[in-house]
XYZ file of C-alpha atoms in Angstrom:
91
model
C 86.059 116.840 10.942
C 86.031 119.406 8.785
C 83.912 122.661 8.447
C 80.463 121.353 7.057
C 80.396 123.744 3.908
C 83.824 122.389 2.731
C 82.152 118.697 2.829
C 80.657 119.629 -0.392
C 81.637 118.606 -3.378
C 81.798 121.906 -5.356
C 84.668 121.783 -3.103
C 87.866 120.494 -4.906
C 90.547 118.317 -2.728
C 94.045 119.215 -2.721
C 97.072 117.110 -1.151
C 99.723 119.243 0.057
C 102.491 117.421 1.726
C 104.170 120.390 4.242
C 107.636 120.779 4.988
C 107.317 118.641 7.868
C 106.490 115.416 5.622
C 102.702 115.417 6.281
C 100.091 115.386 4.020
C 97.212 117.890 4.422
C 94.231 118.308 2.276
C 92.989 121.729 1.014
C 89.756 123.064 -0.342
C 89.929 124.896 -3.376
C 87.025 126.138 -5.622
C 86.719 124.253 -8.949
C 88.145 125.735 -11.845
C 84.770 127.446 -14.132
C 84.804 125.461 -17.437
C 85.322 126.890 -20.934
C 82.574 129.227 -22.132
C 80.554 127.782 -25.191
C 78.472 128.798 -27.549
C 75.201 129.279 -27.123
C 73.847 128.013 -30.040
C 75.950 125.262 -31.097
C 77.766 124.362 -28.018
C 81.481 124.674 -29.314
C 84.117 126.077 -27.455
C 84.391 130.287 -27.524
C 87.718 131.264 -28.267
C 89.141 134.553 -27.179
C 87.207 134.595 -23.589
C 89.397 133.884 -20.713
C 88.624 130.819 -18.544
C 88.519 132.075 -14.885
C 87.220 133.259 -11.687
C 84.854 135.908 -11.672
C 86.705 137.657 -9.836
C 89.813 137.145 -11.760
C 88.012 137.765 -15.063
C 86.927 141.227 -13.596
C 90.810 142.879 -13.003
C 91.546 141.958 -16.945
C 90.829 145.452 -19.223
C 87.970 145.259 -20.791
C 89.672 143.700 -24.887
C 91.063 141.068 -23.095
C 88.030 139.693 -21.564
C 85.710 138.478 -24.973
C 86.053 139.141 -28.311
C 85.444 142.730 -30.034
C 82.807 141.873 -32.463
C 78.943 141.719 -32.793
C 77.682 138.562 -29.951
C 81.364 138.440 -28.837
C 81.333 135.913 -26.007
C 77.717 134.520 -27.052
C 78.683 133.370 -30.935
C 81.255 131.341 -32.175
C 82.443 132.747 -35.565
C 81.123 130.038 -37.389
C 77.440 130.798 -35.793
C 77.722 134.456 -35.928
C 79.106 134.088 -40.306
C 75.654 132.443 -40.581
C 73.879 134.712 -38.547
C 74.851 138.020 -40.709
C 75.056 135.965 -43.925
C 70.834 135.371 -43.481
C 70.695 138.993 -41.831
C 72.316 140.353 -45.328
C 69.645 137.768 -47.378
C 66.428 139.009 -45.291
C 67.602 143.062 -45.371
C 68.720 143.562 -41.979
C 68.678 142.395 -38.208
């Protein structure tokens, strides 16, 4: 039996087969999915998909977009947001 915290299924199952012709099953974490927007829900692009931990060793231009809400706004949401910004005189 295995350890009871890798019984979980946040727990993703691997088959390996080994050099010796058996298969084995390993426990890996579940990839994190694709960060959205928040408003409308649509893909971000420009933010890496990873581990925290991954994420964290990338310099800082690589991990979200350089602009205003980078990594909260899609483009789309953040045109609209500054285009009714620009009509009502300001954030």
């Amino acid at each position: 039996m295995v350890r009871p915290a890798l019984r979980s299924r946040s727990w993703r199952r691997v088959y390996r087969r080994t050099p010796g012709g058996e298969a084995v099953v390993h426990f890996e974490r579940r990839r994190p999915g694709k960060p959205t927007c928040w408003r409308c829900g649509r893909p971000l692009g420009g933010v890496p998909r990873g581990f925290p931990y991954e994420v964290r060793g990338f310099a800082r231009s690589k991990r979200r977009p350089n602009r205003p809400y980078g990594g909260y706004l899609c483009s789309t949401c953040l045109a609209e947001l500054l285009s009714k910004a620009v009509v009502r005189g300001g954030l």
